[in-house]
Coordinates of C-alpha atoms in Angstrom, one line a residue:
Chain A
M7 CA -22.1 1.4 -55.2
V8 CA -19.9 0.4 -52.4
R9 CA -16.1 -0.1 -52.8
L10 CA -14.8 -3.2 -51.0
V11 CA -11.0 -3.5 -50.3
Y12 CA -9.5 -6.8 -49.2
L13 CA -6.0 -6.5 -47.6
A14 CA -3.1 -8.8 -46.7
R15 CA -4.0 -12.5 -46.0
L16 CA -7.7 -11.8 -47.0
R17 CA -6.7 -10.6 -50.5
D18 CA -4.6 -13.7 -51.0
S19 CA -7.2 -16.2 -49.8
L20 CA -10.1 -14.5 -51.7
G21 CA -8.0 -13.9 -54.8
T22 CA -9.1 -10.3 -55.2
G23 CA -8.0 -6.9 -53.9
T24 CA -10.9 -4.6 -54.6
E25 CA -14.4 -4.7 -56.1
S26 CA -17.4 -2.4 -56.5
V27 CA -20.8 -3.8 -55.5
D28 CA -24.4 -2.8 -55.4
L29 CA -25.6 -4.0 -52.0
P30 CA -29.1 -5.2 -51.7
G31 CA -31.3 -2.9 -49.6
E32 CA -31.2 -5.2 -46.5
V33 CA -27.4 -5.1 -46.4
G34 CA -27.0 -1.9 -44.5
T35 CA -24.5 -2.7 -41.7
V36 CA -21.1 -4.3 -41.4
A37 CA -22.6 -7.5 -39.8
A38 CA -25.0 -7.8 -42.7
L39 CA -22.2 -7.3 -45.2
L40 CA -20.1 -10.1 -43.7
E41 CA -23.1 -12.4 -43.8
W42 CA -23.9 -11.5 -47.4
L43 CA -20.2 -12.1 -48.5
S44 CA -20.1 -15.4 -46.7
R45 CA -23.0 -16.6 -48.9
R46 CA -20.6 -16.6 -51.8
G47 CA -19.3 -19.9 -50.4
G48 CA -15.8 -21.4 -50.6
A49 CA -13.0 -19.1 -49.3
W50 CA -15.7 -16.4 -48.7
K51 CA -17.6 -18.7 -46.4
R52 CA -14.4 -19.7 -44.5
E53 CA -13.0 -16.2 -44.1
F54 CA -16.3 -14.6 -43.0
A55 CA -17.6 -17.4 -40.8
P56 CA -18.8 -16.3 -37.4
G57 CA -15.8 -16.2 -34.9
R58 CA -13.2 -15.5 -37.6
A59 CA -10.9 -12.6 -36.7
V60 CA -11.8 -10.1 -39.4
R61 CA -11.4 -6.3 -38.9
I62 CA -13.4 -3.8 -40.8
A63 CA -12.9 -0.1 -41.6
V64 CA -15.5 2.1 -43.2
N65 CA -14.1 5.2 -44.9
H66 CA -10.8 4.6 -43.0
D67 CA -12.4 4.5 -39.6
V68 CA -12.5 1.3 -37.5
A69 CA -16.0 -0.1 -37.6
G70 CA -18.1 -2.5 -35.5
P71 CA -20.9 -4.9 -36.5
E72 CA -23.5 -2.2 -36.2
T73 CA -21.7 0.4 -38.3
Q74 CA -23.8 1.6 -41.2
I75 CA -22.7 1.2 -44.8
R76 CA -24.0 3.7 -47.4
P77 CA -23.6 4.1 -51.1
G78 CA -20.2 5.6 -51.9
D79 CA -18.5 4.2 -48.8
E80 CA -15.2 2.4 -49.0
V81 CA -15.2 -0.7 -46.8
A82 CA -11.9 -2.4 -46.0
L83 CA -11.8 -6.0 -44.7
F84 CA -8.5 -7.2 -43.2
P85 CA -6.9 -9.6 -40.6
P86 CA -5.7 -8.3 -37.2
V87 CA -2.7 -5.9 -37.8
T88 CA 0.9 -7.0 -37.4
G89 CA 3.0 -3.9 -37.9
G90 CA 5.8 -2.3 -35.9
Chain B
M13 CA 4.2 16.1 -35.0
T14 CA 5.1 14.1 -38.1
V15 CA 4.0 10.7 -39.4
R16 CA 5.6 9.1 -42.5
V17 CA 5.0 5.8 -44.2
Q18 CA 7.8 5.2 -46.7
R19 CA 9.8 2.5 -48.6
E20 CA 13.2 4.2 -48.0
D21 CA 15.4 3.6 -45.0
F22 CA 15.9 6.4 -42.4
D23 CA 18.9 7.9 -40.5
V24 CA 18.0 7.9 -36.8
G25 CA 20.5 10.5 -35.8
R26 CA 19.5 12.9 -38.6
E27 CA 15.8 12.4 -37.8
I28 CA 16.2 13.1 -34.1
A29 CA 18.4 16.2 -34.9
K30 CA 15.6 17.5 -37.1
L31 CA 13.0 16.7 -34.5
R32 CA 14.9 18.7 -31.8
A33 CA 15.8 21.6 -34.1
G34 CA 13.9 24.8 -33.4
T35 CA 12.1 23.5 -30.4
A36 CA 13.0 25.3 -27.2
G37 CA 12.5 23.6 -23.9
V38 CA 13.4 20.1 -25.0
G39 CA 15.1 18.3 -22.1
A40 CA 14.6 14.7 -23.2
V41 CA 14.4 12.6 -26.3
A42 CA 13.1 9.0 -26.1
S43 CA 13.2 6.9 -29.2
F44 CA 12.5 3.3 -30.3
V45 CA 13.8 1.6 -33.5
G46 CA 12.2 -1.7 -34.6
I47 CA 14.5 -4.1 -36.5
V48 CA 13.8 -7.1 -38.7
R49 CA 14.8 -10.3 -36.8
D50 CA 16.6 -13.1 -38.7
S51 CA 14.2 -15.8 -37.3
N52 CA 10.6 -16.1 -36.1
E53 CA 8.9 -19.2 -34.6
A54 CA 11.9 -21.3 -35.3
A55 CA 12.2 -20.4 -39.0
E56 CA 14.9 -18.5 -40.8
I57 CA 13.6 -15.2 -42.3
R58 CA 14.8 -14.3 -45.7
T59 CA 12.6 -11.3 -46.4
L60 CA 9.8 -9.5 -44.5
T61 CA 7.3 -7.7 -46.7
L62 CA 5.3 -4.9 -45.0
E63 CA 1.9 -4.0 -46.5
H64 CA -0.3 -1.0 -45.4
Y65 CA -3.6 0.5 -46.3
P66 CA -2.8 3.9 -47.8
G67 CA -4.9 6.7 -46.3
M68 CA -6.1 4.8 -43.2
T69 CA -2.6 3.9 -42.0
E70 CA -1.4 7.5 -42.0
K71 CA -4.7 8.6 -40.3
A72 CA -4.4 5.8 -37.6
L73 CA -0.8 6.8 -36.8
G74 CA -1.9 10.5 -36.6
D75 CA -4.7 9.6 -34.2
I76 CA -2.3 7.6 -32.0
V77 CA 0.2 10.4 -31.9
A78 CA -2.6 12.9 -31.1
E79 CA -3.8 10.7 -28.2
A80 CA -0.2 10.6 -26.8
A81 CA -0.1 14.4 -26.9
R82 CA -3.4 14.5 -25.0
R83 CA -2.0 12.2 -22.3
W84 CA 1.4 13.6 -21.8
K85 CA 3.1 17.0 -22.1
L86 CA 5.2 16.6 -25.2
C87 CA 7.3 19.0 -27.3
D88 CA 7.1 17.0 -30.6
T89 CA 6.7 13.5 -32.0
L90 CA 8.0 11.6 -35.1
V91 CA 6.8 8.3 -36.4
I92 CA 8.4 6.7 -39.5
H93 CA 7.2 3.2 -40.6
R94 CA 8.6 1.5 -43.6
V95 CA 6.7 -0.7 -46.1
G96 CA 7.8 -3.0 -48.9
E97 CA 10.4 -5.8 -48.9
L98 CA 12.9 -5.7 -46.0
R99 CA 15.7 -8.0 -44.9
P100 CA 17.0 -9.1 -41.5
S101 CA 18.7 -6.3 -39.6
D102 CA 16.8 -3.6 -41.6
Q103 CA 15.1 -0.9 -39.7
I104 CA 11.3 -1.1 -39.8
V105 CA 10.0 1.7 -37.6
L106 CA 11.1 4.7 -35.6
V107 CA 9.2 6.5 -32.9
A108 CA 10.9 9.5 -31.3
V109 CA 9.4 11.8 -28.7
T110 CA 10.7 15.0 -27.2
S111 CA 9.6 16.5 -23.9
A112 CA 10.9 18.7 -21.1
H113 CA 11.5 15.7 -18.8
R114 CA 12.3 12.0 -19.4
G115 CA 9.1 10.5 -17.8
E116 CA 6.8 11.9 -20.4
A117 CA 9.1 11.0 -23.3
F118 CA 9.6 7.4 -22.1
A119 CA 5.9 6.8 -21.5
A120 CA 4.7 8.4 -24.7
C121 CA 7.2 6.5 -26.8
Q122 CA 6.1 3.2 -25.3
F123 CA 2.4 4.0 -25.6
I124 CA 2.8 5.0 -29.3
M125 CA 4.6 1.7 -30.1
D126 CA 2.0 -0.4 -28.2
Y127 CA -0.9 1.3 -29.9
L128 CA 0.8 1.2 -33.3
K129 CA 1.3 -2.6 -33.0
T130 CA -2.4 -3.2 -32.4
R131 CA -4.2 -0.4 -34.2
A132 CA -2.2 0.8 -37.2
P133 CA -3.1 -1.1 -40.4
F134 CA 0.2 -2.8 -41.3
W135 CA 0.7 -6.5 -42.1
K136 CA 3.9 -8.6 -42.3
K137 CA 4.5 -11.5 -44.7
E138 CA 7.6 -13.6 -44.1
L139 CA 9.6 -15.5 -46.7
T140 CA 11.2 -18.5 -45.1
P141 CA 13.1 -21.5 -46.7
T142 CA 9.7 -23.3 -46.9
G143 CA 7.7 -20.5 -48.5
E144 CA 5.7 -17.4 -47.7
R145 CA 3.5 -16.9 -44.6
W146 CA 1.5 -14.1 -43.1
V147 CA 2.5 -13.2 -39.6
E148 CA -0.3 -13.9 -37.0
A149 CA -1.3 -11.2 -34.5
R150 CA 0.0 -11.9 -30.9
T151 CA -2.2 -11.7 -27.9
S152 CA 0.8 -10.3 -25.9
D153 CA 0.6 -7.2 -28.1
D154 CA -3.1 -6.7 -27.2
E155 CA -2.1 -7.1 -23.5
A156 CA 0.7 -4.5 -23.9
A157 CA -1.8 -2.0 -25.4
A158 CA -4.5 -2.7 -22.9
R159 CA -2.4 -1.5 -19.9
W160 CA -2.6 2.1 -21.1

């Protein structure tokens, strides 16, 4: 199982804050996860379309498209940050 | 060095006094306080709600402060960032840096703020007379962080 966390605007537009999912074997990277989520259609397709500004963290570290995702990981998906 | 994410307000004078206490050799304190503005992009702001990602936010702030300590010779550093619902003129963030001389303190304080704005997971949602909206990231903040 992988725990997915949606934050800020993403949580609002997707209508969910967290979920636990069993990822198919071929979904082993951040890029593959985004593509897999976008296949849900609707808001998922819009938010995770190529070119959308989505930031990813795996286990609280900033991740890139090639970052590996393994069972037990916490993957957070969020828009560019606006603190300070 | 200290990093705090909290709902409560803070007293700048008291925090700086605590930061200086017990540290010999401090010759300079530089600090920055961020305040909620009463308008943004031509709209009146009624409330500003700050969200964070518990765990990662504290870690990201700690990494930024550690990077500042690698780049400049500092005595101590304090970062306090508030979360929850704030109102115009409320304090949002405090960065305070002590060092032997002003140059290191000024530079490190500005560096920490520029990195915080672009790397620490916080998000702002504004309530205006026409409803709620998430604040969009600014490219000028990315440019400010890139110069370091």
